[in-house]
Amino acid sequence: MASLRELRAALTAAGVDALWVSDPANVRALSGFSSGKDGKVLVTGDSATLYTDARYTVQAQEESRLPQVIARPPETYQDAAARVQGQRVGFEAEHLTVAGLEALRAHWNATLVPTRGLVESVRLVKSPEEVQAIRAAQAIADRVFEAVRPTIQAGVRELDVALALELGLRRAGAEVGFDVIVASGPRGAMPHGVASERVIEDGDLVTIDFGARVQGYHSDMTRTVAVGKPSEALCRVYRAVLEAETAAVAAIRPGVKAGDLDALARGILERHGLAEAFAHSLGHGVGLSIHEGPSLRAGSEDVLEPGMVVTVEPGAYLPGVGGVRIEDLVLVTESGHEVLSRAPKEQL
């Protein structure tokens, strides 16, 4: 769970007295309440309160470490109004709707201040319990991939592969973390090519990107697999991406700047003539959200710390030809790193 002590220090630095939390992942991080989309959290200098409605009375009591107010708007705002009277109250500018902001203005005698990334900043470093949940999610994904890999053959639809992965995750007791990407042949040039009706053909490379969710925490892994014998040109692209991915993972340790990792992988692909084919950042943090900080992108000033969990996922995408992405989930440790994703990578 995110630290309220650290969050209050972040509020002070941002020049606000309190924070109205509406992002579902941040609600869960602060309260433990798993239905964050139907909850809000108010954090002040001396208290933190979960607001939700009567559908969740029992669930909130069982899950939340915070005191709860069970009410619907406008009663929710009216209860909170007394707690924020005359204060500067931050709201999550990247999540709160205009209607939600207008409701706060109508009920509160407070100065409302847009903020960004306050809760996210204290979610960057995971607790041992959070790491364990991510580790468990990835272990399930590894087992499911191992079971499904032999079925990825010519004549099988991408949708059938995605369905097998989703069914395997659910049977193992996990949730499906995000829309499963299965992009074969020319569709491999689509970084977010979710599964389609396309039938996999002999000689295709097939990009599989999927993850499990356990206790709210995600895993994330990509493997590009060969069906039959791909062309030598595709194999060269695969080997270049694997080289970039391996080098970037090996460089992970505390104190490394995230932007430098992106530059390392990008430089390797550039030497292979694939600079323009790498169309996205190297990676991102993973936790209660599938995409969170730190950001492994060009120019990122984020610095890796022990307890961060990040992806490393260079790719090369060639329109009309195909594509390759290889992604590992990596824990930053005190002395270096630990690769959490164990599924083997193809050697082409």
mmCIF file of C-alpha atoms in Angstrom, residues 36-252:
data_model
loop_
_atom_site.group_PDB
_atom_site.id
_atom_site.type_symbol
_atom_site.label_atom_id
_atom_site.label_comp_id
_atom_site.label_asym_id
_atom_site.label_seq_id
_atom_site.Cartn_x
_atom_site.Cartn_y
_atom_site.Cartn_z
ATOM 1 C CA GLY A 36 -11.626 1.891 -6.743
ATOM 2 C CA LYS A 37 -13.739 3.077 -9.654
ATOM 3 C CA ASP A 38 -16.627 3.428 -7.197
ATOM 4 C CA GLY A 39 -14.629 5.096 -4.445
ATOM 5 C CA LYS A 40 -12.803 8.279 -3.570
ATOM 6 C CA VAL A 41 -10.209 9.023 -0.896
ATOM 7 C CA LEU A 42 -9.722 12.321 0.895
ATOM 8 C CA VAL A 43 -6.261 12.738 2.418
ATOM 9 C CA THR A 44 -5.729 15.657 4.790
ATOM 10 C CA GLY A 45 -2.891 16.552 7.111
ATOM 11 C CA ASP A 46 -4.218 14.383 9.916
ATOM 12 C CA SER A 47 -6.704 11.932 8.395
ATOM 13 C CA ALA A 48 -7.564 9.814 5.364
ATOM 14 C CA THR A 49 -11.106 8.694 4.544
ATOM 15 C CA LEU A 50 -12.566 6.318 1.974
ATOM 16 C CA TYR A 51 -15.865 7.350 0.403
ATOM 17 C CA THR A 52 -18.032 4.780 -1.334
ATOM 18 C CA ASP A 53 -21.704 3.820 -1.463
ATOM 19 C CA ALA A 54 -23.947 1.257 0.193
ATOM 20 C CA ARG A 55 -23.313 -1.415 -2.450
ATOM 21 C CA TYR A 56 -19.826 -1.767 -0.956
ATOM 22 C CA THR A 57 -20.457 -1.456 2.782
ATOM 23 C CA VAL A 58 -19.290 -4.972 3.634
ATOM 24 C CA GLN A 59 -16.511 -5.020 1.031
ATOM 25 C CA ALA A 60 -15.089 -1.711 2.214
ATOM 26 C CA GLN A 61 -15.116 -2.882 5.830
ATOM 27 C CA GLU A 62 -13.289 -6.070 4.868
ATOM 28 C CA GLU A 63 -10.724 -4.540 2.537
ATOM 29 C CA SER A 64 -9.966 -1.006 3.617
ATOM 30 C CA ARG A 65 -7.517 0.076 6.258
ATOM 31 C CA LEU A 66 -9.109 3.545 6.217
ATOM 32 C CA PRO A 67 -12.268 4.711 7.988
ATOM 33 C CA GLN A 68 -15.192 4.797 5.579
ATOM 34 C CA VAL A 69 -18.077 7.108 4.833
ATOM 35 C CA ILE A 70 -20.882 5.271 3.055
ATOM 36 C CA ALA A 71 -22.811 7.837 1.048
ATOM 37 C CA ARG A 72 -23.639 8.983 -2.456
ATOM 38 C CA PRO A 73 -23.208 12.483 -3.843
ATOM 39 C CA PRO A 74 -24.141 15.094 -2.779
ATOM 40 C CA GLU A 75 -23.818 13.631 0.755
ATOM 41 C CA THR A 76 -20.265 12.547 -0.091
ATOM 42 C CA TYR A 77 -19.219 16.116 -0.890
ATOM 43 C CA GLN A 78 -21.091 17.533 2.075
ATOM 44 C CA ASP A 79 -19.296 15.233 4.518
ATOM 45 C CA ALA A 80 -15.925 16.099 3.024
ATOM 46 C CA ALA A 81 -16.694 19.820 2.972
ATOM 47 C CA ALA A 82 -16.203 20.184 6.720
ATOM 48 C CA ARG A 83 -12.806 18.483 6.491
ATOM 49 C CA VAL A 84 -11.455 20.847 3.810
ATOM 50 C CA GLN A 85 -13.002 24.152 4.910
ATOM 51 C CA GLY A 86 -10.693 27.009 3.866
ATOM 52 C CA GLN A 87 -7.898 24.693 2.681
ATOM 53 C CA ARG A 88 -6.011 24.295 -0.569
ATOM 54 C CA VAL A 89 -7.189 20.928 -1.895
ATOM 55 C CA GLY A 90 -5.485 19.158 -4.752
ATOM 56 C CA PHE A 91 -7.426 17.115 -7.260
ATOM 57 C CA GLU A 92 -6.094 14.648 -9.828
ATOM 58 C CA ALA A 93 -6.130 16.710 -13.008
ATOM 59 C CA GLU A 94 -5.521 13.699 -15.232
ATOM 60 C CA HIS A 95 -8.527 11.821 -13.901
ATOM 61 C CA LEU A 96 -11.244 14.003 -12.349
ATOM 62 C CA THR A 97 -13.960 14.880 -14.856
ATOM 63 C CA VAL A 98 -15.154 18.431 -15.458
ATOM 64 C CA ALA A 99 -18.492 17.440 -13.912
ATOM 65 C CA GLY A 100 -16.697 16.089 -10.856
ATOM 66 C CA LEU A 101 -14.726 19.297 -10.481
ATOM 67 C CA GLU A 102 -17.880 21.397 -10.778
ATOM 68 C CA ALA A 103 -19.511 19.302 -8.041
ATOM 69 C CA LEU A 104 -16.598 19.963 -5.702
ATOM 70 C CA ARG A 105 -16.744 23.673 -6.419
ATOM 71 C CA ALA A 106 -20.478 23.700 -5.693
ATOM 72 C CA HIS A 107 -20.129 22.061 -2.265
ATOM 73 C CA TRP A 108 -16.728 23.064 -0.901
ATOM 74 C CA ASN A 109 -15.468 26.328 0.493
ATOM 75 C CA ALA A 110 -11.909 25.491 -0.513
ATOM 76 C CA THR A 111 -9.316 26.425 -3.096
ATOM 77 C CA LEU A 112 -9.118 23.598 -5.651
ATOM 78 C CA VAL A 113 -5.683 23.027 -7.163
ATOM 79 C CA PRO A 114 -4.915 20.706 -10.111
ATOM 80 C CA THR A 115 -2.150 18.225 -9.322
ATOM 81 C CA ARG A 116 -0.380 15.496 -11.242
ATOM 82 C CA GLY A 117 1.443 12.390 -10.116
ATOM 83 C CA LEU A 118 1.325 12.850 -6.341
ATOM 84 C CA VAL A 119 0.044 9.392 -5.427
ATOM 85 C CA GLU A 120 1.874 7.888 -8.380
ATOM 86 C CA SER A 121 5.162 9.203 -6.970
ATOM 87 C CA VAL A 122 4.749 7.138 -3.793
ATOM 88 C CA ARG A 123 3.722 4.072 -5.802
ATOM 89 C CA LEU A 124 7.007 3.900 -7.705
ATOM 90 C CA VAL A 125 8.797 1.681 -5.177
ATOM 91 C CA LYS A 126 6.870 -1.470 -4.349
ATOM 92 C CA SER A 127 6.624 -3.050 -0.916
ATOM 93 C CA PRO A 128 7.626 -6.708 -0.492
ATOM 94 C CA GLU A 129 3.907 -7.615 -0.475
ATOM 95 C CA GLU A 130 3.353 -5.782 -3.748
ATOM 96 C CA VAL A 131 6.372 -7.448 -5.323
ATOM 97 C CA GLN A 132 5.039 -10.816 -4.236
ATOM 98 C CA ALA A 133 1.699 -10.161 -5.947
ATOM 99 C CA ILE A 134 3.463 -9.099 -9.160
ATOM 100 C CA ARG A 135 5.726 -12.134 -8.936
ATOM 101 C CA ALA A 136 2.702 -14.418 -8.526
ATOM 102 C CA ALA A 137 0.962 -12.820 -11.519
ATOM 103 C CA GLN A 138 4.023 -13.307 -13.696
ATOM 104 C CA ALA A 139 4.480 -16.911 -12.585
ATOM 105 C CA ILE A 140 0.932 -17.665 -13.709
ATOM 106 C CA ALA A 141 1.527 -15.953 -17.045
ATOM 107 C CA ASP A 142 4.694 -17.984 -17.569
ATOM 108 C CA ARG A 143 2.839 -21.250 -16.929
ATOM 109 C CA VAL A 144 0.004 -20.311 -19.226
ATOM 110 C CA PHE A 145 2.368 -19.309 -22.020
ATOM 111 C CA GLU A 146 4.214 -22.618 -21.681
ATOM 112 C CA ALA A 147 0.923 -24.492 -22.080
ATOM 113 C CA VAL A 148 -0.302 -22.441 -25.041
ATOM 114 C CA ARG A 149 2.966 -22.138 -26.989
ATOM 115 C CA PRO A 150 2.666 -25.564 -28.721
ATOM 116 C CA THR A 151 -0.749 -24.582 -30.106
ATOM 117 C CA ILE A 152 0.585 -21.531 -31.962
ATOM 118 C CA GLN A 153 0.746 -23.146 -35.375
ATOM 119 C CA ALA A 154 -0.147 -22.499 -38.985
ATOM 120 C CA GLY A 155 -3.905 -22.686 -39.508
ATOM 121 C CA VAL A 156 -4.819 -21.308 -36.054
ATOM 122 C CA ARG A 157 -6.564 -17.934 -35.728
ATOM 123 C CA GLU A 158 -5.008 -15.196 -33.644
ATOM 124 C CA LEU A 159 -8.292 -15.009 -31.719
ATOM 125 C CA ASP A 160 -7.999 -18.669 -30.761
ATOM 126 C CA VAL A 161 -4.529 -18.094 -29.319
ATOM 127 C CA ALA A 162 -5.786 -15.099 -27.339
ATOM 128 C CA LEU A 163 -8.750 -17.086 -26.043
ATOM 129 C CA ALA A 164 -6.483 -19.919 -24.881
ATOM 130 C CA LEU A 165 -4.269 -17.449 -23.015
ATOM 131 C CA GLU A 166 -7.232 -15.727 -21.367
ATOM 132 C CA LEU A 167 -8.845 -19.022 -20.392
ATOM 133 C CA GLY A 168 -5.564 -20.272 -18.963
ATOM 134 C CA LEU A 169 -5.162 -17.162 -16.816
ATOM 135 C CA ARG A 170 -8.683 -17.440 -15.430
ATOM 136 C CA ARG A 171 -8.393 -21.155 -14.742
ATOM 137 C CA ALA A 172 -5.197 -20.416 -12.801
ATOM 138 C CA GLY A 173 -7.082 -17.979 -10.585
ATOM 139 C CA ALA A 174 -5.867 -14.735 -12.156
ATOM 140 C CA GLU A 175 -7.646 -11.983 -14.027
ATOM 141 C CA VAL A 176 -6.726 -11.003 -17.580
ATOM 142 C CA GLY A 177 -4.530 -7.954 -17.112
ATOM 143 C CA PHE A 178 -5.244 -6.219 -20.434
ATOM 144 C CA ASP A 179 -6.353 -6.902 -24.005
ATOM 145 C CA VAL A 180 -4.215 -9.753 -25.297
ATOM 146 C CA ILE A 181 -2.023 -8.869 -28.279
ATOM 147 C CA VAL A 182 -1.580 -11.602 -30.865
ATOM 148 C CA ALA A 183 -0.125 -10.104 -34.041
ATOM 149 C CA SER A 184 1.048 -12.495 -36.743
ATOM 150 C CA GLY A 185 2.735 -12.013 -40.101
ATOM 151 C CA PRO A 186 2.298 -8.476 -41.474
ATOM 152 C CA ARG A 187 0.119 -7.576 -38.469
ATOM 153 C CA GLY A 188 3.275 -7.826 -36.363
ATOM 154 C CA ALA A 189 4.034 -4.297 -37.574
ATOM 155 C CA MET A 190 1.224 -3.088 -35.261
ATOM 156 C CA PRO A 191 2.659 -2.571 -31.751
ATOM 157 C CA HIS A 192 -0.844 -2.863 -30.255
ATOM 158 C CA GLY A 193 -2.226 -5.421 -32.678
ATOM 159 C CA VAL A 194 -4.862 -7.111 -30.537
ATOM 160 C CA ALA A 195 -5.954 -10.538 -31.739
ATOM 161 C CA SER A 196 -7.907 -10.661 -34.990
ATOM 162 C CA GLU A 197 -9.559 -13.214 -37.268
ATOM 163 C CA ARG A 198 -6.303 -13.622 -39.188
ATOM 164 C CA VAL A 199 -5.145 -17.209 -39.586
ATOM 165 C CA ILE A 200 -1.483 -17.751 -38.733
ATOM 166 C CA GLU A 201 0.613 -18.919 -41.691
ATOM 167 C CA ASP A 202 3.773 -20.953 -42.076
ATOM 168 C CA GLY A 203 6.803 -18.671 -41.910
ATOM 169 C CA ASP A 204 5.105 -16.080 -39.691
ATOM 170 C CA LEU A 205 6.541 -14.408 -36.668
ATOM 171 C CA VAL A 206 3.815 -14.031 -34.043
ATOM 172 C CA THR A 207 3.997 -11.390 -31.302
ATOM 173 C CA ILE A 208 2.263 -12.391 -28.053
ATOM 174 C CA ASP A 209 1.860 -9.678 -25.388
ATOM 175 C CA PHE A 210 -0.271 -10.499 -22.351
ATOM 176 C CA GLY A 211 -0.368 -10.377 -18.586
ATOM 177 C CA ALA A 212 -2.141 -11.628 -15.496
ATOM 178 C CA ARG A 213 -3.569 -9.606 -12.629
ATOM 179 C CA VAL A 214 -3.390 -10.968 -9.073
ATOM 180 C CA GLN A 215 -4.719 -9.008 -6.072
ATOM 181 C CA GLY A 216 -4.897 -6.005 -8.371
ATOM 182 C CA TYR A 217 -1.244 -6.216 -9.443
ATOM 183 C CA HIS A 218 -0.189 -6.834 -13.032
ATOM 184 C CA SER A 219 2.379 -8.802 -14.919
ATOM 185 C CA ASP A 220 3.492 -7.955 -18.457
ATOM 186 C CA MET A 221 5.476 -10.030 -20.935
ATOM 187 C CA THR A 222 5.972 -10.237 -24.693
ATOM 188 C CA ARG A 223 7.408 -13.088 -26.700
ATOM 189 C CA THR A 224 7.728 -13.230 -30.483
ATOM 190 C CA VAL A 225 7.545 -16.818 -31.688
ATOM 191 C CA ALA A 226 8.283 -18.432 -35.024
ATOM 192 C CA VAL A 227 5.833 -20.633 -36.900
ATOM 193 C CA GLY A 228 7.642 -22.790 -39.407
ATOM 194 C CA LYS A 229 10.735 -21.164 -40.897
ATOM 195 C CA PRO A 230 10.593 -17.361 -41.128
ATOM 196 C CA SER A 231 12.683 -15.551 -43.726
ATOM 197 C CA GLU A 232 16.284 -14.746 -42.928
ATOM 198 C CA ALA A 233 15.399 -11.037 -43.058
ATOM 199 C CA LEU A 234 12.830 -11.500 -40.260
ATOM 200 C CA CYS A 235 15.282 -13.606 -38.290
ATOM 201 C CA ARG A 236 17.853 -10.798 -38.500
ATOM 202 C CA VAL A 237 15.309 -8.349 -37.128
ATOM 203 C CA TYR A 238 14.494 -10.783 -34.328
ATOM 204 C CA ARG A 239 18.142 -11.194 -33.376
ATOM 205 C CA ALA A 240 18.665 -7.432 -33.330
ATOM 206 C CA VAL A 241 15.710 -6.887 -31.006
ATOM 207 C CA LEU A 242 16.861 -9.717 -28.760
ATOM 208 C CA GLU A 243 20.325 -8.171 -28.578
ATOM 209 C CA ALA A 244 18.851 -4.796 -27.593
ATOM 210 C CA GLU A 245 16.545 -6.336 -25.019
ATOM 211 C CA THR A 246 19.284 -8.457 -23.454
ATOM 212 C CA ALA A 247 21.666 -5.503 -23.170
ATOM 213 C CA ALA A 248 19.065 -3.209 -21.614
ATOM 214 C CA VAL A 249 18.015 -5.805 -19.035
ATOM 215 C CA ALA A 250 21.652 -6.462 -18.122
ATOM 216 C CA ALA A 251 22.167 -2.739 -17.457
ATOM 217 C CA ILE A 252 19.386 -2.442 -14.885
#
